């Protein structure tokens, strides 16, 4: 609810500026003023996006068509791949259009809000799912004889749905809160997508509450799942060290090493952006680091899992032999 105090001309002008928020279109700051550099970055982003799509689609399809991979571990891996496809697709098309247009492709406030919602929703679900995958490995290594009973298919589906619900519940209120801010005539986003800190930075109002909400939600999305992952791997490592044969220890660790690498990449970059003090936020650094978890990590996920996973490699070989 807006309350207007008609005490002075300055107050009236201020409200007039705020009321123009609904008409504002955002533009993204180009990476470079040189069109050739922009085209080079466009090609790099396009190649990364297409590689991510093909890699994650391959993992999802392989798990679907191979009955030998119809176990909880690969069920979660396939869902992670699908999340990555939608996650990058929420970012890449608009980023590519802006690279080609030198930052002249506009995005409306509803469009920017929609992109932000799906970015937080899918990214949050991704983080929770990585914690679920750690729990799956914990049960498989620490309780192998009870694994199929504990990790039943109904539980797997519930954990997957729970990841999506948590991502949704964290995304919706934060997006609504940010886009209730007035933006006046400041519409140049120093980023390649509608990232939260970059959009909040444009607001022509006090954003202390919004920055606090962003930090709290980022802490929930990142720190709590990461703590659960850490606890799971403490028990996993203890169980692996109790295995007598070197071959058994190697086999048990190989099933976890891929997941550990993905967790380090995902949580390392996102924690750097969203859990750093807001006073130290650098738009330039934020944009560069964001490239890692929006384009590079979705490429590395299927590569890491494929290279370090014998069953997945065998399934890929069998699929290729059919063509």
CSV table of C-alpha atoms in Angstrom, one decimal:
chain,number,residue,atom,x,y,z
A,1,UNK,CA,0.0,0.0,0.0
A,2,UNK,CA,1.5,3.4,-1.0
A,3,UNK,CA,0.8,6.4,1.1
A,4,UNK,CA,1.4,9.8,-0.6
A,5,UNK,CA,2.3,12.8,1.6
A,6,UNK,CA,1.5,15.9,-0.5
A,7,UNK,CA,3.9,18.1,1.5
A,8,UNK,CA,6.2,19.1,-1.3
A,9,UNK,CA,6.9,19.0,-5.0
A,10,UNK,CA,9.8,16.6,-4.4
A,11,UNK,CA,7.6,14.0,-2.8
A,12,UNK,CA,5.2,14.1,-5.8
A,13,UNK,CA,8.0,13.7,-8.3
A,14,UNK,CA,9.3,10.8,-6.3
A,15,UNK,CA,6.0,9.0,-6.4
A,16,UNK,CA,5.6,9.7,-10.1
A,17,UNK,CA,9.0,8.1,-10.7
A,18,UNK,CA,8.0,5.1,-8.6
A,19,UNK,CA,4.7,4.7,-10.5
A,20,UNK,CA,6.7,4.3,-13.7
A,21,UNK,CA,8.1,1.0,-12.5
A,22,UNK,CA,5.5,-1.1,-14.2
A,23,UNK,CA,6.5,0.5,-17.6
A,24,UNK,CA,10.2,-0.1,-17.2
A,25,UNK,CA,12.1,-2.5,-19.4
A,26,UNK,CA,15.4,-3.9,-18.3
A,27,UNK,CA,18.5,-4.1,-20.4
A,28,UNK,CA,21.6,-6.2,-19.7
A,29,UNK,CA,25.0,-4.6,-19.7
A,30,UNK,CA,27.1,-6.0,-22.5
A,31,UNK,CA,30.3,-7.8,-21.7
A,32,UNK,CA,32.3,-5.6,-24.1
A,33,UNK,CA,31.7,-2.5,-26.3
A,34,UNK,CA,33.5,-4.4,-29.1
A,35,UNK,CA,31.0,-6.3,-31.3
A,36,UNK,CA,33.7,-8.8,-32.3
A,37,UNK,CA,34.3,-9.7,-28.6
A,38,UNK,CA,30.5,-9.9,-28.0
A,39,UNK,CA,30.2,-12.3,-31.0
A,40,UNK,CA,33.1,-14.4,-29.6
A,41,UNK,CA,31.4,-14.6,-26.2
A,42,UNK,CA,28.1,-15.5,-27.9
A,43,UNK,CA,29.7,-18.4,-29.7
A,44,UNK,CA,31.3,-19.6,-26.5
A,45,UNK,CA,28.0,-19.4,-24.6
A,46,UNK,CA,26.1,-21.1,-27.4
A,47,UNK,CA,28.6,-24.0,-27.6
A,48,UNK,CA,28.4,-24.4,-23.8
A,49,UNK,CA,24.6,-24.3,-23.8
A,50,UNK,CA,24.3,-26.9,-26.6
A,51,UNK,CA,27.0,-29.1,-24.9
A,52,UNK,CA,25.1,-28.9,-21.7
A,53,UNK,CA,21.8,-29.8,-23.4
A,54,UNK,CA,23.2,-32.7,-25.3
A,55,UNK,CA,25.2,-34.1,-22.3
A,56,UNK,CA,22.3,-33.9,-19.8
A,57,UNK,CA,19.8,-35.2,-22.3
A,58,UNK,CA,22.1,-38.2,-23.0
A,59,UNK,CA,22.3,-39.0,-19.3
A,60,UNK,CA,18.5,-38.7,-18.8
A,61,UNK,CA,17.8,-40.9,-21.9
A,62,UNK,CA,20.4,-43.5,-21.0
A,63,UNK,CA,18.9,-44.0,-17.6
A,64,UNK,CA,15.4,-44.2,-19.0
A,65,UNK,CA,16.1,-46.8,-21.7
A,66,UNK,CA,18.5,-49.1,-19.7
A,67,UNK,CA,16.6,-51.2,-17.2
A,68,UNK,CA,19.9,-52.0,-15.5
A,69,UNK,CA,20.1,-48.3,-14.5
A,70,UNK,CA,16.6,-48.3,-12.9
A,71,UNK,CA,17.9,-48.0,-9.4
A,72,UNK,CA,17.7,-45.0,-7.0
A,73,UNK,CA,21.2,-43.7,-7.7
A,74,UNK,CA,20.5,-43.3,-11.4
A,75,UNK,CA,16.9,-42.1,-10.8
A,76,UNK,CA,18.3,-39.1,-8.9
A,77,UNK,CA,21.1,-38.6,-11.5
A,78,UNK,CA,18.5,-38.5,-14.4
A,79,UNK,CA,16.4,-36.0,-12.5
A,80,UNK,CA,19.5,-33.9,-11.8
A,81,UNK,CA,20.2,-33.9,-15.5
A,82,UNK,CA,16.6,-32.8,-16.3
A,83,UNK,CA,16.9,-30.0,-13.7
A,84,UNK,CA,20.1,-28.8,-15.4
A,85,UNK,CA,18.4,-28.7,-18.8
A,86,UNK,CA,15.6,-26.5,-17.5
A,87,UNK,CA,18.0,-24.5,-15.3
A,88,UNK,CA,20.3,-23.5,-18.2
A,89,UNK,CA,17.4,-23.0,-20.5
A,90,UNK,CA,16.0,-20.4,-18.1
A,91,UNK,CA,19.2,-18.4,-18.6
A,92,UNK,CA,20.8,-19.1,-21.9
A,93,UNK,CA,18.3,-17.9,-24.6
A,94,UNK,CA,17.9,-14.4,-23.2
A,95,UNK,CA,21.6,-14.1,-22.5
A,96,UNK,CA,22.4,-15.2,-26.1
A,97,UNK,CA,19.9,-12.7,-27.6
A,98,UNK,CA,21.5,-9.9,-25.6
A,99,UNK,CA,25.0,-10.8,-26.6
A,100,UNK,CA,24.0,-10.6,-30.3
A,101,UNK,CA,22.2,-7.3,-29.8
A,102,UNK,CA,24.9,-5.7,-27.7
A,103,UNK,CA,22.6,-5.4,-24.7
A,104,UNK,CA,19.7,-3.9,-26.7
A,105,UNK,CA,17.2,-6.8,-26.2
A,106,UNK,CA,14.7,-5.6,-23.6
A,107,UNK,CA,13.1,-7.7,-20.9
A,108,UNK,CA,9.9,-6.6,-19.1
A,109,UNK,CA,9.6,-6.6,-15.3
A,110,UNK,CA,7.2,-9.7,-15.5
A,111,UNK,CA,9.7,-11.4,-17.8
A,112,UNK,CA,12.6,-10.6,-15.5
A,113,UNK,CA,10.6,-11.8,-12.5
A,114,UNK,CA,9.7,-15.1,-14.3
A,115,UNK,CA,13.4,-15.7,-15.1
A,116,UNK,CA,14.4,-15.0,-11.6
A,117,UNK,CA,11.7,-17.3,-10.2
A,118,UNK,CA,12.8,-20.3,-12.3
A,119,UNK,CA,16.4,-19.6,-11.6
A,120,UNK,CA,15.9,-19.7,-7.8
A,121,UNK,CA,13.3,-22.6,-8.1
A,122,UNK,CA,15.5,-24.9,-10.2
A,123,UNK,CA,18.8,-23.9,-8.6
A,124,UNK,CA,17.3,-24.5,-5.1
A,125,UNK,CA,15.8,-27.9,-6.1
A,126,UNK,CA,19.2,-28.7,-7.6
A,127,UNK,CA,21.0,-28.0,-4.3
A,128,UNK,CA,18.4,-30.1,-2.3
A,129,UNK,CA,18.7,-32.9,-4.8
A,130,UNK,CA,22.5,-33.1,-4.3
A,131,UNK,CA,21.8,-33.6,-0.6
A,132,UNK,CA,19.3,-36.3,-1.4
A,133,UNK,CA,22.0,-38.0,-3.6
A,134,UNK,CA,24.4,-37.9,-0.7
A,135,UNK,CA,21.9,-39.6,1.5
A,136,UNK,CA,21.4,-42.3,-1.1
A,137,UNK,CA,25.1,-43.0,-1.1
A,138,UNK,CA,25.2,-43.0,2.7
A,139,UNK,CA,22.5,-45.7,2.8
A,140,UNK,CA,24.1,-47.7,0.0
A,141,UNK,CA,27.5,-47.8,1.7
A,142,UNK,CA,26.6,-47.8,5.3
A,143,UNK,CA,23.6,-50.1,5.1
A,144,UNK,CA,24.1,-52.1,1.9
A,145,UNK,CA,21.9,-55.1,3.0
A,146,UNK,CA,19.0,-52.8,3.8
A,147,UNK,CA,19.5,-50.4,0.9
A,148,UNK,CA,16.6,-51.6,-1.3
A,149,UNK,CA,14.2,-51.6,1.6
A,150,UNK,CA,15.2,-48.1,2.8
A,151,UNK,CA,15.5,-46.5,-0.6
A,152,UNK,CA,12.1,-47.7,-1.9
A,153,UNK,CA,10.6,-46.2,-5.0
A,154,UNK,CA,7.9,-44.4,-3.2
A,155,UNK,CA,10.5,-42.7,-0.9
A,156,UNK,CA,12.7,-41.8,-4.0
A,157,UNK,CA,9.7,-40.1,-5.6
A,158,UNK,CA,8.8,-38.3,-2.4
A,159,UNK,CA,12.4,-37.0,-2.0
A,160,UNK,CA,12.4,-35.8,-5.6
A,161,UNK,CA,9.1,-34.1,-5.2
A,162,UNK,CA,10.2,-32.6,-1.9
A,163,UNK,CA,13.3,-31.1,-3.6
A,164,UNK,CA,11.0,-29.4,-6.1
A,165,UNK,CA,8.5,-28.2,-3.5
A,166,UNK,CA,11.3,-26.7,-1.3
A,167,UNK,CA,12.8,-24.9,-4.3
A,168,UNK,CA,9.3,-23.5,-5.2
A,169,UNK,CA,8.6,-22.4,-1.6
A,170,UNK,CA,11.9,-20.6,-1.3
A,171,UNK,CA,11.7,-19.0,-4.8
A,172,UNK,CA,8.2,-17.6,-4.9
A,173,UNK,CA,8.3,-15.3,-1.8
A,174,UNK,CA,11.8,-14.0,-2.6
A,175,UNK,CA,10.9,-13.2,-6.2
A,176,UNK,CA,7.7,-11.4,-5.1
A,177,UNK,CA,9.6,-9.4,-2.4
A,178,UNK,CA,12.2,-8.2,-4.9
A,179,UNK,CA,9.8,-7.2,-7.6
A,180,UNK,CA,7.7,-5.2,-5.2
A,181,UNK,CA,10.6,-2.8,-5.1
A,182,UNK,CA,10.4,0.5,-7.2
A,183,UNK,CA,13.0,0.7,-10.0
A,184,UNK,CA,12.3,4.3,-11.3
A,185,UNK,CA,14.4,4.9,-14.4
A,186,UNK,CA,17.4,2.8,-13.4
A,187,UNK,CA,17.1,-0.1,-15.8
A,188,UNK,CA,20.6,-1.3,-16.8
A,189,UNK,CA,21.3,-4.7,-15.2
A,190,UNK,CA,25.0,-5.3,-14.8
A,191,UNK,CA,24.7,-9.0,-15.6
A,192,UNK,CA,23.6,-11.4,-18.3
A,193,UNK,CA,20.4,-12.6,-16.6
A,194,UNK,CA,18.1,-11.3,-13.8
A,195,UNK,CA,20.2,-12.3,-10.9
A,196,UNK,CA,19.0,-11.3,-7.4
A,197,UNK,CA,21.8,-9.0,-6.2
A,198,UNK,CA,22.1,-7.3,-9.6
A,199,UNK,CA,18.4,-6.5,-9.7
A,200,UNK,CA,18.2,-5.4,-6.1
A,201,UNK,CA,21.1,-3.0,-6.8
A,202,UNK,CA,18.9,-1.1,-9.3
A,203,UNK,CA,16.1,-0.3,-6.8
A,204,UNK,CA,15.5,3.3,-5.9
A,205,UNK,CA,14.4,2.4,-2.3
A,206,UNK,CA,15.8,1.0,0.9
A,207,UNK,CA,16.8,-2.6,0.2
A,208,UNK,CA,18.1,-3.6,3.6
A,209,UNK,CA,15.1,-6.0,4.2
A,210,UNK,CA,15.4,-7.5,0.7
A,211,UNK,CA,19.2,-8.1,1.1
A,212,UNK,CA,18.6,-9.7,4.4
A,213,UNK,CA,15.9,-12.0,3.0
A,214,UNK,CA,18.2,-12.9,0.1
A,215,UNK,CA,20.9,-13.8,2.5
A,216,UNK,CA,18.6,-15.9,4.7
A,217,UNK,CA,17.1,-17.8,1.8
A,218,UNK,CA,20.5,-18.3,0.2
A,219,UNK,CA,21.7,-19.7,3.6
A,220,UNK,CA,18.8,-22.1,3.7
A,221,UNK,CA,19.3,-23.3,0.1
A,222,UNK,CA,23.1,-23.6,0.4
A,223,UNK,CA,24.2,-24.2,3.9
A,224,UNK,CA,21.6,-26.6,5.2
A,225,UNK,CA,21.9,-29.1,2.3
A,226,UNK,CA,25.7,-28.7,2.3
A,227,UNK,CA,25.7,-29.6,6.1
A,228,UNK,CA,23.6,-32.7,5.4
A,229,UNK,CA,26.0,-33.7,2.6
A,230,UNK,CA,29.0,-33.2,4.9
A,231,UNK,CA,27.4,-35.3,7.7
A,232,UNK,CA,26.6,-38.0,5.2
A,233,UNK,CA,30.2,-38.2,3.9
A,234,UNK,CA,31.6,-38.3,7.4
A,235,UNK,CA,29.7,-41.5,7.9
A,236,UNK,CA,30.5,-42.7,4.4
A,237,UNK,CA,34.2,-42.2,4.8
A,238,UNK,CA,34.1,-44.0,8.2
A,239,UNK,CA,32.4,-46.9,6.6
A,240,UNK,CA,34.8,-47.0,3.6
A,241,UNK,CA,37.8,-47.1,6.0
A,242,UNK,CA,36.4,-50.1,7.7
A,243,UNK,CA,36.3,-52.1,4.4
A,244,UNK,CA,39.2,-54.5,4.5
A,245,UNK,CA,40.0,-55.0,0.8
A,246,UNK,CA,41.6,-52.2,-1.2
A,247,UNK,CA,39.4,-53.1,-4.2
A,248,UNK,CA,36.3,-52.8,-2.1
A,249,UNK,CA,37.4,-49.4,-0.7
A,250,UNK,CA,38.2,-48.2,-4.2
A,251,UNK,CA,34.8,-49.3,-5.6
A,252,UNK,CA,32.9,-47.7,-2.7
A,253,UNK,CA,34.8,-44.4,-3.0
A,254,UNK,CA,34.4,-44.3,-6.8
A,255,UNK,CA,30.6,-44.2,-6.4
A,256,UNK,CA,31.0,-41.1,-4.3
A,257,UNK,CA,33.9,-39.2,-5.9
A,258,UNK,CA,31.8,-37.9,-8.8
A,259,UNK,CA,29.1,-36.6,-6.5
A,260,UNK,CA,31.8,-34.9,-4.3
A,261,UNK,CA,33.3,-33.1,-7.4
A,262,UNK,CA,29.8,-31.8,-8.5
A,263,UNK,CA,29.0,-30.6,-4.9
A,264,UNK,CA,32.3,-28.7,-4.7
A,265,UNK,CA,31.7,-27.0,-8.0
A,266,UNK,CA,28.0,-26.1,-7.4
A,267,UNK,CA,28.3,-25.0,-3.8
A,268,UNK,CA,31.7,-23.3,-4.1
A,269,UNK,CA,30.6,-20.8,-6.8
A,270,UNK,CA,27.1,-20.1,-5.5
A,271,UNK,CA,28.3,-19.6,-1.9
A,272,UNK,CA,30.8,-17.1,-3.1
A,273,UNK,CA,28.1,-15.0,-4.7
A,274,UNK,CA,25.1,-15.3,-2.3
A,275,UNK,CA,26.8,-15.9,1.1
A,276,UNK,CA,29.4,-13.1,0.8
A,277,UNK,CA,28.7,-9.8,2.6
A,278,UNK,CA,26.5,-7.5,0.4
A,279,UNK,CA,29.0,-4.7,1.0
A,280,UNK,CA,31.6,-6.7,-0.8
A,281,UNK,CA,29.4,-7.6,-3.8
A,282,UNK,CA,31.2,-6.8,-7.1
A,283,UNK,CA,28.9,-6.8,-10.2
A,284,UNK,CA,31.8,-7.7,-12.4
A,285,UNK,CA,33.0,-10.6,-10.3
A,286,UNK,CA,29.4,-11.7,-9.8
A,287,UNK,CA,28.9,-11.9,-13.5
A,288,UNK,CA,32.1,-13.9,-14.2
A,289,UNK,CA,31.5,-16.4,-11.4
A,290,UNK,CA,27.9,-16.8,-12.5
A,291,UNK,CA,29.1,-18.1,-15.8
A,292,UNK,CA,30.6,-21.1,-13.9
A,293,UNK,CA,27.4,-22.3,-12.3
A,294,UNK,CA,25.0,-21.3,-15.1
A,295,UNK,CA,27.0,-22.7,-18.1
A,296,UNK,CA,30.1,-24.6,-17.1
A,297,UNK,CA,28.8,-26.7,-14.2
A,298,UNK,CA,25.8,-28.1,-16.1
A,299,UNK,CA,28.4,-29.3,-18.8
A,300,UNK,CA,30.7,-30.8,-16.2
A,301,UNK,CA,28.0,-32.7,-14.3
A,302,UNK,CA,27.3,-35.3,-17.1
A,303,UNK,CA,31.0,-35.5,-18.0
A,304,UNK,CA,32.1,-36.1,-14.4
A,305,UNK,CA,29.4,-38.8,-13.8
A,306,UNK,CA,30.0,-40.4,-17.2
A,307,UNK,CA,33.8,-40.6,-17.0
A,308,UNK,CA,33.8,-41.9,-13.4
A,309,UNK,CA,30.9,-44.3,-13.7
A,310,UNK,CA,31.4,-47.7,-15.3
A,311,UNK,CA,27.7,-48.6,-15.6
A,312,UNK,CA,26.9,-45.3,-17.3
A,313,UNK,CA,29.8,-45.7,-19.7
A,314,UNK,CA,28.8,-49.3,-20.6
A,315,UNK,CA,25.2,-48.1,-21.2
A,316,UNK,CA,26.5,-45.4,-23.5
A,317,UNK,CA,28.7,-47.9,-25.5
A,318,UNK,CA,25.7,-50.2,-25.9
A,319,UNK,CA,23.6,-47.3,-27.1
A,320,UNK,CA,26.2,-46.2,-29.6
A,321,UNK,CA,26.6,-49.7,-31.0
A,322,UNK,CA,22.9,-49.8,-32.0
A,323,UNK,CA,23.5,-46.9,-34.4
